[in-house]
PDB file of C-alpha atoms in Angstrom:
ATOM      1  CA  MET Y  11     -16.683   7.835-117.917  1.00 51.00           C
ATOM      2  CA  ILE Y  12     -15.575   9.524-114.749  1.00 52.00           C
ATOM      3  CA  THR Y  13     -11.876   8.798-114.289  1.00 54.00           C
ATOM      4  CA  ARG Y  14     -11.355  10.772-111.065  1.00 55.00           C
ATOM      5  CA  ALA Y  15     -13.547  10.681-107.987  1.00 52.00           C
ATOM      6  CA  PRO Y  16     -15.205  14.032-107.346  1.00 51.00           C
ATOM      7  CA  ARG Y  17     -14.416  15.750-104.097  1.00 53.00           C
ATOM      8  CA  CYS Y  18     -18.038  16.429-103.289  1.00 49.00           C
ATOM      9  CA  TYR Y  19     -20.989  14.659-104.860  1.00 50.00           C
ATOM     10  CA  SER Y  20     -23.253  17.626-104.302  1.00 50.00           C
ATOM     11  CA  SER Y  21     -20.964  19.994-106.145  1.00 51.00           C
ATOM     12  CA  ILE Y  22     -21.977  21.769-109.274  1.00 51.00           C
ATOM     13  CA  ARG Y  23     -19.080  20.215-111.107  1.00 53.00           C
ATOM     14  CA  PHE Y  24     -20.263  16.680-110.376  1.00 50.00           C
ATOM     15  CA  THR Y  25     -23.830  17.594-111.238  1.00 49.00           C
ATOM     16  CA  THR Y  26     -22.891  19.113-114.527  1.00 50.00           C
ATOM     17  CA  ARG Y  27     -20.566  16.215-115.255  1.00 53.00           C
ATOM     18  CA  CYS Y  28     -23.453  13.828-114.756  1.00 49.00           C
ATOM     19  CA  CYS Y  29     -25.760  16.052-116.726  1.00 47.00           C
ATOM     20  CA  TRP Y  30     -23.441  15.830-119.664  1.00 47.00           C
ATOM     21  CA  ARG Y  31     -24.159  12.155-119.861  1.00 49.00           C
ATOM     22  CA  LEU Y  32     -27.770  12.047-118.755  1.00 48.00           C
ATOM     23  CA  ILE Y  33     -29.203  15.189-120.295  1.00 48.00           C
ATOM     24  CA  TRP Y  34     -26.242  16.266-122.437  1.00 51.00           C
ATOM     25  CA  ILE Y  35     -25.481  19.872-121.680  1.00 52.00           C
ATOM     26  CA  SER Y  36     -22.893  21.156-124.065  1.00 57.00           C
ATOM     27  CA  PRO Y  37     -19.562  22.281-122.542  1.00 55.00           C
ATOM     28  CA  HIS Y  38     -20.309  25.746-123.779  1.00 57.00           C
ATOM     29  CA  ARG Y  39     -23.476  25.940-121.675  1.00 58.00           C
ATOM     30  CA  ALA Y  40     -21.783  24.316-118.682  1.00 57.00           C
ATOM     31  CA  ALA Y  41     -18.966  26.838-118.619  1.00 60.00           C
ATOM     32  CA  PRO Y  42     -20.701  29.243-116.202  1.00 58.00           C
ATOM     33  CA  PHE Y  43     -21.233  26.393-113.746  1.00 56.00           C
ATOM     34  CA  TYR Y  44     -17.549  25.582-113.896  1.00 58.00           C
ATOM     35  CA  ALA Y  45     -16.688  29.221-113.241  1.00 59.00           C
ATOM     36  CA  VAL Y  46     -18.917  29.253-110.163  1.00 56.00           C
ATOM     37  CA  GLN Y  47     -17.364  26.021-108.951  1.00 59.00           C
ATOM     38  CA  ARG Y  48     -13.831  27.333-109.412  1.00 59.00           C
ATOM     39  CA  ARG Y  49     -14.713  30.422-107.393  1.00 54.00           C
ATOM     40  CA  GLN Y  50     -16.236  28.270-104.652  1.00 52.00           C
ATOM     41  CA  ASP Y  51     -13.163  26.055-104.645  1.00 54.00           C
ATOM     42  CA  TRP Y  52     -10.880  29.041-104.209  1.00 54.00           C
ATOM     43  CA  PHE Y  53     -12.813  30.544-101.331  1.00 50.00           C
ATOM     44  CA  SER Y  54     -13.402  27.251 -99.603  1.00 52.00           C
ATOM     45  CA  SER Y  55      -9.745  26.368 -99.827  1.00 52.00           C
ATOM     46  CA  CYS Y  56      -8.944  29.707 -98.218  1.00 48.00           C
ATOM     47  CA  HIS Y  57     -11.339  29.354 -95.324  1.00 48.00           C
ATOM     48  CA  LEU Y  58     -11.471  25.645 -94.591  1.00 45.00           C
ATOM     49  CA  PRO Y  59      -9.954  24.922 -91.185  1.00 46.00           C
ATOM     50  CA  TRP Y  60      -7.446  22.433 -92.575  1.00 45.00           C
ATOM     51  CA  GLY Y  61      -6.357  25.026 -95.076  1.00 47.00           C
ATOM     52  CA  SER Y  62      -4.377  24.752 -98.260  1.00 51.00           C
ATOM     53  CA  TRP Y  63      -1.379  26.383 -99.835  1.00 51.00           C
ATOM     54  CA  ARG Y  64      -3.524  29.418-100.602  1.00 51.00           C
ATOM     55  CA  ARG Y  65      -4.536  29.804 -96.981  1.00 52.00           C
ATOM     56  CA  GLU Y  66      -0.974  29.395 -95.842  1.00 55.00           C
ATOM     57  CA  SER Y  67       0.290  31.943 -98.309  1.00 54.00           C
ATOM     58  CA  LEU Y  68      -2.399  34.411 -97.261  1.00 52.00           C
ATOM     59  CA  ALA Y  69      -1.552  33.817 -93.634  1.00 52.00           C
ATOM     60  CA  ALA Y  70       2.097  34.487 -94.351  1.00 53.00           C
ATOM     61  CA  LEU Y  71       1.118  37.887 -95.686  1.00 51.00           C
ATOM     62  CA  LEU Y  72      -0.773  38.794 -92.538  1.00 51.00           C
ATOM     63  CA  PRO Y  73       1.643  40.481 -90.169  1.00 47.00           C
ATOM     64  CA  PHE Y  74      -0.240  39.550 -87.039  1.00 47.00           C
ATOM     65  CA  TYR Y  75      -0.913  35.920 -87.805  1.00 47.00           C
ATOM     66  CA  GLY Y  76       0.159  33.803 -84.875  1.00 48.00           C
ATOM     67  CA  GLY Y  77      -0.644  32.549 -81.439  1.00 48.00           C
ATOM     68  CA  GLY Y  78      -1.766  34.235 -78.278  1.00 52.00           C
ATOM     69  CA  ARG Y  79       1.614  35.748 -77.467  1.00 54.00           C
ATOM     70  CA  VAL Y  80       1.633  37.581 -80.795  1.00 63.00           C
ATOM     71  CA  GLU Y  81      -1.871  38.859 -80.123  1.00 83.00           C
ATOM     72  CA  ALA Y  82      -0.709  40.287 -76.791  1.00 89.00           C
ATOM     73  CA  ALA Y  83       2.220  41.894 -78.574  1.00 90.00           C
ATOM     74  CA  ASP Y  84      -0.191  43.350 -81.112  1.00 91.00           C
ATOM     75  CA  LEU Y  85      -2.312  44.884 -78.378  1.00 92.00           C
ATOM     76  CA  ALA Y  86       0.744  46.305 -76.615  1.00 93.00           C
ATOM     77  CA  LEU Y  87       1.978  47.709 -79.912  1.00 94.00           C
ATOM     78  CA  ALA Y  88      -1.354  49.337 -80.682  1.00 94.00           C
ATOM     79  CA  LEU Y  89      -1.620  50.943 -77.237  1.00 95.00           C
ATOM     80  CA  THR Y  90       1.956  52.211 -77.324  1.00 95.00           C
ATOM     81  CA  ALA Y  91       1.573  53.611 -80.827  1.00 95.00           C
ATOM     82  CA  LEU Y  92      -1.618  55.380 -79.798  1.00 95.00           C
ATOM     83  CA  ALA Y  93       0.045  56.863 -76.729  1.00 94.00           C
ATOM     84  CA  CYS Y  94       3.038  58.051 -78.764  1.00 93.00           C
ATOM     85  CA  LEU Y  95       0.716  59.626 -81.316  1.00 93.00           C
ATOM     86  CA  LEU Y  96      -1.121  61.413 -78.519  1.00 93.00           C
ATOM     87  CA  LEU Y  97       2.182  62.669 -77.094  1.00 91.00           C
ATOM     88  CA  ARG Y  98       3.233  64.049 -80.461  1.00 90.00           C
ATOM     89  CA  SER Y  99      -0.192  65.555 -81.070  1.00 89.00           C
ATOM     90  CA  ALA Y 100      -0.152  67.202 -77.658  1.00 88.00           C
ATOM     91  CA  GLY Y 101       3.261  68.659 -78.423  1.00 86.00           C
ATOM     92  CA  VAL Y 102       2.102  70.081 -81.730  1.00 85.00           C
ATOM     93  CA  TRP Y 103      -1.055  71.437 -80.095  1.00 86.00           C
ATOM     94  CA  LEU Y 104       0.884  73.081 -77.276  1.00 83.00           C
ATOM     95  CA  ALA Y 105       3.430  74.559 -79.649  1.00 80.00           C
ATOM     96  CA  GLY Y 106       0.671  76.132 -81.743  1.00 79.00           C
ATOM     97  CA  GLY Y 107      -0.030  78.726 -79.073  1.00 76.00           C
ATOM     98  CA  LEU Y 108       3.553  79.485 -78.113  1.00 76.00           C
ATOM     99  CA  GLY Y 109       6.051  81.852 -79.644  1.00 71.00           C
ATOM    100  CA  ALA Y 110       9.439  80.789 -80.940  1.00 68.00           C
ATOM    101  CA  ASP Y 111      11.217  82.444 -78.011  1.00 76.00           C
ATOM    102  CA  HIS Y 112       8.845  81.237 -75.352  1.00 80.00           C
ATOM    103  CA  PRO Y 113      10.561  79.802 -72.256  1.00 84.00           C
ATOM    104  CA  ILE Y 114       8.517  76.615 -72.543  1.00 80.00           C
ATOM    105  CA  ILE Y 115       9.987  76.034 -76.017  1.00 76.00           C
ATOM    106  CA  ALA Y 116      13.501  76.427 -74.645  1.00 81.00           C
ATOM    107  CA  TRP Y 117      12.643  74.149 -71.734  1.00 82.00           C
ATOM    108  CA  ALA Y 118      11.202  71.503 -74.042  1.00 78.00           C
ATOM    109  CA  THR Y 119      14.254  71.615 -76.302  1.00 78.00           C
ATOM    110  CA  ALA Y 120      16.558  71.258 -73.318  1.00 83.00           C
ATOM    111  CA  ILE Y 121      14.541  68.349 -71.956  1.00 82.00           C
ATOM    112  CA  ALA Y 122      14.586  66.575 -75.319  1.00 76.00           C
ATOM    113  CA  GLN Y 123      18.337  67.014 -75.704  1.00 79.00           C
ATOM    114  CA  ALA Y 124      18.987  65.950 -72.111  1.00 83.00           C
ATOM    115  CA  THR Y 125      16.859  62.845 -72.536  1.00 78.00           C
ATOM    116  CA  LEU Y 126      18.703  61.793 -75.647  1.00 77.00           C
ATOM    117  CA  ALA Y 127      22.057  62.534 -73.989  1.00 83.00           C
ATOM    118  CA  ALA Y 128      20.992  60.345 -71.082  1.00 83.00           C
ATOM    119  CA  PHE Y 129      20.159  57.507 -73.456  1.00 79.00           C
ATOM    120  CA  VAL Y 130      23.543  57.858 -75.152  1.00 82.00           C
ATOM    121  CA  MET Y 131      25.428  57.863 -71.864  1.00 86.00           C
ATOM    122  CA  LEU Y 132      23.408  54.912 -70.629  1.00 84.00           C
ATOM    123  CA  ALA Y 133      24.324  53.013 -73.787  1.00 83.00           C
ATOM    124  CA  ILE Y 134      28.005  53.816 -73.227  1.00 87.00           C
ATOM    125  CA  ILE Y 135      28.289  53.311 -69.471  1.00 89.00           C
ATOM    126  CA  ALA Y 136      25.823  50.474 -68.912  1.00 87.00           C
ATOM    127  CA  PRO Y 137      24.958  48.934 -72.280  1.00 83.00           C
ATOM    128  CA  SER Y 138      23.018  45.770 -72.899  1.00 74.00           C
ATOM    129  CA  GLY Y 139      23.336  43.154 -75.594  1.00 72.00           C
ATOM    130  CA  ALA Y 140      26.427  42.749 -77.742  1.00 75.00           C
ATOM    131  CA  LEU Y 141      27.878  46.091 -76.679  1.00 81.00           C
ATOM    132  CA  ALA Y 142      28.075  44.851 -73.096  1.00 84.00           C
ATOM    133  CA  ASP Y 143      30.880  42.495 -74.169  1.00 87.00           C
ATOM    134  CA  VAL Y 144      33.028  45.452 -75.210  1.00 89.00           C
ATOM    135  CA  PRO Y 145      35.252  46.722 -72.373  1.00 91.00           C
ATOM    136  CA  LEU Y 146      34.411  50.088 -70.866  1.00 92.00           C
ATOM    137  CA  ALA Y 147      37.804  51.476 -71.839  1.00 93.00           C
ATOM    138  CA  ALA Y 148      37.181  50.623 -75.491  1.00 93.00           C
ATOM    139  CA  ARG Y 149      33.760  52.245 -75.379  1.00 93.00           C
ATOM    140  CA  LEU Y 150      35.125  55.420 -73.837  1.00 93.00           C
ATOM    141  CA  CYS Y 151      38.005  55.449 -76.304  1.00 94.00           C
ATOM    142  CA  GLY Y 152      35.592  55.165 -79.235  1.00 93.00           C
ATOM    143  CA  LEU Y 153      33.497  57.970 -77.810  1.00 92.00           C
ATOM    144  CA  GLY Y 154      36.480  60.239 -77.283  1.00 94.00           C
ATOM    145  CA  VAL Y 155      37.949  59.605 -80.724  1.00 94.00           C
ATOM    146  CA  GLY Y 156      34.564  60.111 -82.328  1.00 92.00           C
ATOM    147  CA  VAL Y 157      33.999  63.438 -80.589  1.00 92.00           C
ATOM    148  CA  ALA Y 158      37.514  64.599 -81.486  1.00 94.00           C
ATOM    149  CA  VAL Y 159      37.063  63.695 -85.153  1.00 93.00           C
ATOM    150  CA  CYS Y 160      33.656  65.355 -85.195  1.00 90.00           C
ATOM    151  CA  LEU Y 161      35.120  68.602 -83.923  1.00 92.00           C
ATOM    152  CA  ALA Y 162      38.158  68.357 -86.193  1.00 92.00           C
ATOM    153  CA  PHE Y 163      36.074  67.806 -89.355  1.00 88.00           C
ATOM    154  CA  GLY Y 164      33.651  70.649 -88.850  1.00 85.00           C
ATOM    155  CA  ARG Y 165      31.021  68.650 -86.948  1.00 82.00           C
ATOM    156  CA  ASN Y 166      30.744  66.102 -89.750  1.00 81.00           C
ATOM    157  CA  LEU Y 167      29.154  63.059 -88.163  1.00 82.00           C
ATOM    158  CA  LEU Y 168      29.897  60.332 -90.717  1.00 83.00           C
ATOM    159  CA  PRO Y 169      33.719  60.298 -90.415  1.00 86.00           C
ATOM    160  CA  ALA Y 170      33.343  60.683 -86.661  1.00 89.00           C
ATOM    161  CA  LEU Y 171      31.093  57.632 -86.542  1.00 87.00           C
ATOM    162  CA  VAL Y 172      33.393  55.513 -88.679  1.00 89.00           C
ATOM    163  CA  VAL Y 173      36.646  56.501 -86.955  1.00 92.00           C
ATOM    164  CA  GLY Y 174      35.131  56.168 -83.496  1.00 92.00           C
ATOM    165  CA  LEU Y 175      33.819  52.715 -84.311  1.00 90.00           C
ATOM    166  CA  VAL Y 176      37.180  51.626 -85.703  1.00 94.00           C
ATOM    167  CA  ALA Y 177      38.969  52.968 -82.620  1.00 94.00           C
ATOM    168  CA  MET Y 178      36.614  51.104 -80.313  1.00 93.00           C
ATOM    169  CA  LEU Y 179      37.054  47.827 -82.189  1.00 93.00           C
ATOM    170  CA  ALA Y 180      40.830  48.237 -82.355  1.00 94.00           C
ATOM    171  CA  LEU Y 181      41.151  48.832 -78.620  1.00 93.00           C
ATOM    172  CA  ARG Y 182      38.834  45.944 -77.942  1.00 92.00           C
ATOM    173  CA  ALA Y 183      41.063  43.685 -80.022  1.00 93.00           C
ATOM    174  CA  LEU Y 184      44.134  44.933 -78.172  1.00 92.00           C
ATOM    175  CA  LEU Y 185      42.568  44.389 -74.766  1.00 89.00           C
ATOM    176  CA  ALA Y 186      41.374  40.947 -75.704  1.00 81.00           C
TER     177      ALA Y 186
ATOM    178  CA  MET T  10      19.824  76.292 -91.798  1.00 49.00           C
ATOM    179  CA  GLY T  11      19.758  75.827 -95.537  1.00 55.00           C
ATOM    180  CA  SER T  12      16.736  76.442 -97.683  1.00 65.00           C
ATOM    181  CA  VAL T  13      15.714  75.508-101.201  1.00 72.00           C
ATOM    182  CA  THR T  14      13.131  76.990-103.523  1.00 77.00           C
ATOM    183  CA  SER T  15      11.367  73.932-104.977  1.00 82.00           C
ATOM    184  CA  SER T  16       9.837  70.738-103.758  1.00 83.00           C
ATOM    185  CA  ARG T  17      12.262  68.687-105.886  1.00 85.00           C
ATOM    186  CA  GLY T  18      15.181  70.517-104.351  1.00 83.00           C
ATOM    187  CA  ALA T  19      13.755  69.900-100.919  1.00 83.00           C
ATOM    188  CA  ALA T  20      13.449  66.184-101.650  1.00 85.00           C
ATOM    189  CA  LEU T  21      17.045  66.009-102.907  1.00 85.00           C
ATOM    190  CA  PHE T  22      18.224  67.991 -99.920  1.00 82.00           C
ATOM    191  CA  GLY T  23      16.443  65.669 -97.530  1.00 80.00           C
ATOM    192  CA  ALA T  24      17.725  62.557 -99.312  1.00 82.00           C
ATOM    193  CA  ARG T  25      21.308  63.822 -99.297  1.00 79.00           C
ATOM    194  CA  ASP T  26      21.026  64.736 -95.660  1.00 76.00           C
ATOM    195  CA  ALA T  27      19.511  61.375 -94.761  1.00 76.00           C
ATOM    196  CA  VAL T  28      22.400  59.411 -96.317  1.00 78.00           C
ATOM    197  CA  GLY T  29      24.913  60.295 -93.663  1.00 75.00           C
ATOM    198  CA  ALA T  30      25.923  59.421 -90.173  1.00 75.00           C
ATOM    199  CA  ALA T  31      22.334  59.552 -88.995  1.00 77.00           C
ATOM    200  CA  GLY T  32      21.275  57.147 -91.737  1.00 82.00           C
ATOM    201  CA  VAL T  33      24.094  54.728 -90.966  1.00 82.00           C
ATOM    202  CA  ALA T  34      23.375  54.838 -87.257  1.00 80.00           C
ATOM    203  CA  MET T  35      19.658  54.338 -87.794  1.00 84.00           C
ATOM    204  CA  ALA T  36      20.269  51.469 -90.205  1.00 86.00           C
ATOM    205  CA  ALA T  37      22.426  49.735 -87.616  1.00 83.00           C
ATOM    206  CA  THR T  38      19.796  50.386 -84.965  1.00 86.00           C
ATOM    207  CA  PHE T  39      17.002  48.965 -87.072  1.00 90.00           C
ATOM    208  CA  LEU T  40      19.091  45.922 -87.947  1.00 90.00           C
ATOM    209  CA  ALA T  41      19.610  45.271 -84.259  1.00 86.00           C
ATOM    210  CA  PHE T  42      15.908  45.782 -83.625  1.00 91.00           C
ATOM    211  CA  GLY T  43      15.028  43.318 -86.377  1.00 92.00           C
ATOM    212  CA  ALA T  44      17.360  40.749 -84.868  1.00 90.00           C
ATOM    213  CA  ALA T  45      15.783  41.260 -81.442  1.00 89.00           C
ATOM    214  CA  VAL T  46      12.294  40.890 -82.911  1.00 92.00           C
ATOM    215  CA  ARG T  47      13.283  37.668 -84.646  1.00 91.00           C
ATOM    216  CA  GLU T  48      14.838  36.342 -81.470  1.00 88.00           C
ATOM    217  CA  ALA T  49      11.654  37.162 -79.566  1.00 89.00           C
ATOM    218  CA  GLY T  50       9.634  35.131 -82.074  1.00 89.00           C
ATOM    219  CA  LEU T  51       7.564  38.026 -83.387  1.00 91.00           C
ATOM    220  CA  PRO T  52       6.690  38.325 -87.079  1.00 91.00           C
ATOM    221  CA  PRO T  53       8.453  40.809 -89.375  1.00 91.00           C
ATOM    222  CA  GLY T  54       5.204  42.700 -89.908  1.00 91.00           C
ATOM    223  CA  TRP T  55       5.115  43.505 -86.209  1.00 93.00           C
ATOM    224  CA  ALA T  56       8.583  44.994 -86.468  1.00 93.00           C
ATOM    225  CA  LEU T  57       7.620  47.094 -89.483  1.00 93.00           C
ATOM    226  CA  VAL T  58       4.491  48.418 -87.814  1.00 93.00           C
ATOM    227  CA  ALA T  59       6.415  49.164 -84.632  1.00 93.00           C
ATOM    228  CA  CYS T  60       9.054  51.119 -86.533  1.00 92.00           C
ATOM    229  CA  TRP T  61       6.406  53.082 -88.395  1.00 92.00           C
ATOM    230  CA  ALA T  62       3.851  53.668 -85.643  1.00 92.00           C
ATOM    231  CA  ILE T  63       6.093  54.160 -82.611  1.00 92.00           C
ATOM    232  CA  TYR T  64       9.345  55.372 -84.211  1.00 90.00           C
ATOM    233  CA  GLY T  65      11.100  55.436 -80.874  1.00 88.00           C
ATOM    234  CA  MET T  66      13.680  52.731 -80.415  1.00 88.00           C
ATOM    235  CA  PRO T  67      13.761  52.630 -76.575  1.00 85.00           C
ATOM    236  CA  GLY T  68      10.015  52.032 -76.431  1.00 89.00           C
ATOM    237  CA  GLN T  69      10.194  49.457 -79.174  1.00 92.00           C
ATOM    238  CA  LEU T  70      12.913  47.574 -77.326  1.00 88.00           C
ATOM    239  CA  VAL T  71      10.872  47.617 -74.131  1.00 89.00           C
ATOM    240  CA  LEU T  72       7.979  45.976 -75.982  1.00 92.00           C
ATOM    241  CA  VAL T  73      10.238  43.396 -77.613  1.00 91.00           C
ATOM    242  CA  GLN T  74      11.830  42.530 -74.293  1.00 88.00           C
ATOM    243  CA  ALA T  75       8.406  42.117 -72.699  1.00 90.00           C
ATOM    244  CA  ALA T  76       7.237  39.987 -75.602  1.00 90.00           C
ATOM    245  CA  SER T  77      10.301  37.758 -75.347  1.00 88.00           C
ATOM    246  CA  THR T  78       9.340  36.985 -71.757  1.00 87.00           C
ATOM    247  CA  GLY T  79       5.747  36.298 -72.782  1.00 87.00           C
ATOM    248  CA  PHE T  80       4.328  39.380 -71.057  1.00 88.00           C
ATOM    249  CA  VAL T  81       4.616  37.685 -67.696  1.00 86.00           C
ATOM    250  CA  GLY T  82       3.791  40.918 -65.907  1.00 84.00           C
ATOM    251  CA  GLY T  83       0.910  41.737 -68.205  1.00 87.00           C
ATOM    252  CA  ILE T  84       0.553  44.139 -71.074  1.00 91.00           C
ATOM    253  CA  ALA T  85       0.023  47.279 -68.989  1.00 92.00           C
ATOM    254  CA  PRO T  86       3.531  47.420 -67.422  1.00 90.00           C
ATOM    255  CA  ALA T  87       5.143  46.913 -70.815  1.00 91.00           C
ATOM    256  CA  VAL T  88       3.045  49.655 -72.395  1.00 93.00           C
ATOM    257  CA  MET T  89       3.679  52.013 -69.490  1.00 90.00           C
ATOM    258  CA  GLY T  90       7.407  51.371 -69.711  1.00 88.00           C
ATOM    259  CA  ALA T  91       7.425  51.990 -73.439  1.00 90.00           C
ATOM    260  CA  ILE T  92       5.502  55.229 -73.000  1.00 90.00           C
ATOM    261  CA  ALA T  93       7.803  56.350 -70.181  1.00 86.00           C
ATOM    262  CA  VAL T  94      10.985  55.895 -72.203  1.00 85.00           C
ATOM    263  CA  ASN T  95       9.361  57.610 -75.187  1.00 86.00           C
ATOM    264  CA  ALA T  96       7.953  60.503 -73.165  1.00 85.00           C
ATOM    265  CA  ARG T  97      10.510  62.724 -74.863  1.00 82.00           C
ATOM    266  CA  PHE T  98       8.141  62.868 -77.823  1.00 86.00           C
ATOM    267  CA  LEU T  99       6.166  65.581 -76.078  1.00 84.00           C
ATOM    268  CA  PRO T 100       9.004  68.114 -75.665  1.00 82.00           C
ATOM    269  CA  MET T 101      10.436  67.063 -79.029  1.00 81.00           C
ATOM    270  CA  ALA T 102       7.149  67.796 -80.760  1.00 84.00           C
ATOM    271  CA  ILE T 103       6.927  71.154 -78.998  1.00 81.00           C
ATOM    272  CA  ALA T 104      10.459  72.076 -79.981  1.00 77.00           C
ATOM    273  CA  ILE T 105      10.119  70.882 -83.569  1.00 77.00           C
ATOM    274  CA  SER T 106       6.731  72.299 -84.409  1.00 73.00           C
ATOM    275  CA  ARG T 107       7.097  75.792 -82.997  1.00 61.00           C
ATOM    276  CA  ASN T 108       5.562  78.447 -85.211  1.00 50.00           C
ATOM    277  CA  ARG T 109       5.018  76.086 -88.122  1.00 53.00           C
ATOM    278  CA  GLY T 110       1.776  75.266 -89.855  1.00 51.00           C
ATOM    279  CA  GLY T 111       0.444  71.959 -91.092  1.00 49.00           C
ATOM    280  CA  GLY T 112       0.755  70.114 -87.833  1.00 49.00           C
ATOM    281  CA  ALA T 113      -1.383  67.175 -88.854  1.00 49.00           C
ATOM    282  CA  ALA T 114       0.485  66.728 -92.126  1.00 47.00           C
ATOM    283  CA  ARG T 115       3.783  66.949 -90.324  1.00 50.00           C
ATOM    284  CA  LEU T 116       2.683  64.245 -87.943  1.00 50.00           C
ATOM    285  CA  VAL T 117       1.982  61.982 -90.904  1.00 44.00           C
ATOM    286  CA  PHE T 118       4.790  62.808 -93.308  1.00 43.00           C
ATOM    287  CA  GLY T 119       7.509  63.901 -90.906  1.00 46.00           C
ATOM    288  CA  PHE T 120       8.145  67.198 -92.663  1.00 43.00           C
ATOM    289  CA  TRP T 121       6.045  69.862 -94.290  1.00 43.00           C
ATOM    290  CA  PRO T 122       7.191  72.155 -97.077  1.00 41.00           C
ATOM    291  CA  ASP T 123       5.806  75.494 -96.007  1.00 40.00           C
ATOM    292  CA  LYS T 124       4.780  78.369 -98.282  1.00 36.00           C
ATOM    293  CA  LEU T 125       5.043  76.344-101.472  1.00 36.00           C
ATOM    294  CA  GLY T 126       4.037  78.375-104.497  1.00 32.00           C
ATOM    295  CA  SER T 127       4.027  81.651-102.620  1.00 32.00           C
ATOM    296  CA  GLY T 128       7.614  82.615-103.292  1.00 30.00           C
ATOM    297  CA  GLY T 129       8.745  81.544 -99.886  1.00 31.00           C
ATOM    298  CA  ALA T 130      11.266  79.003 -98.778  1.00 32.00           C
ATOM    299  CA  CYS T 131      10.693  75.255 -98.618  1.00 33.00           C
ATOM    300  CA  ARG T 132      12.482  73.479 -95.849  1.00 35.00           C
ATOM    301  CA  ALA T 133      12.723  69.887 -94.781  1.00 36.00           C
ATOM    302  CA  GLY T 134      11.724  70.897 -91.312  1.00 41.00           C
ATOM    303  CA  TRP T 135      12.030  67.570 -89.596  1.00 42.00           C
ATOM    304  CA  VAL T 136      15.480  66.813 -90.998  1.00 42.00           C
ATOM    305  CA  LEU T 137      16.819  70.250 -90.203  1.00 43.00           C
ATOM    306  CA  ARG T 138      15.248  70.704 -86.810  1.00 45.00           C
ATOM    307  CA  ARG T 139      16.205  67.222 -85.739  1.00 46.00           C
ATOM    308  CA  ARG T 140      19.763  68.524 -85.526  1.00 46.00           C
ATOM    309  CA  HIS T 141      18.671  71.060 -82.965  1.00 40.00           C
ATOM    310  CA  VAL T 142      16.519  68.719 -80.986  1.00 40.00           C
ATOM    311  CA  GLY T 143      18.293  65.425 -81.416  1.00 37.00           C
TER     312      GLY T 143
END
């Protein structure tokens, strides 16, 4: 007697279940049909539009699963990554034909350092986000203390970072 | 510029050098980037791919800011802005890769132990030269 309604009356499971009673196929012979049905159940539950916990868990593993805004972000990310890879490749390609003391190498090094220095100064003078709430005096104080500690400790950056951060937070607390 | 004579020594040298002020600063930067990505409603996988594929925080932040506004100006301005603020990659790559072989491998792995097995030195080129370039 069937105690639970089958999900699909055309399924192999229902057919074999009926065959057990009408034709009597032994469970041993019906085992392959059950294996096929289990495989079909798994795939169908993954791809059915209403989904299941398996589909949801698979979707959670996909990094780009989401709506249209995420797809636009994916496209922007792919284009930017490709452009950055081309920039790096062009740099490596250009450097392959230049000597170590070539003026272009010195120019490129100076440009790279100047660009990073500009980013650092921009973050100190006109920051955005949480750092914008810190007063300018506290930011400059942290920078000055950090540079002084860096020079005093043989250009060791870690104590300079920690002491400069502490100085900035302390002056911020005093000014507040 | 220090040098070591084995690949294991190079790995230890690079690991010791990475756990320092640069590592702390980068960890704080990536934490802030993750918070910005979450606030913009983007998935964590997007943040991981951005950190790996772009590896330039200003450009990444430009993309996140554009995504948080829903790309109202389109994708092209956001991509152009991200490329513009990361244009330093070109001179950086020139300065870092001067007179060194294995350019493709260095692009993938970040550093390339040169002259391994030939009695020469093995240097974590990216870690060491980053100090000179920034």
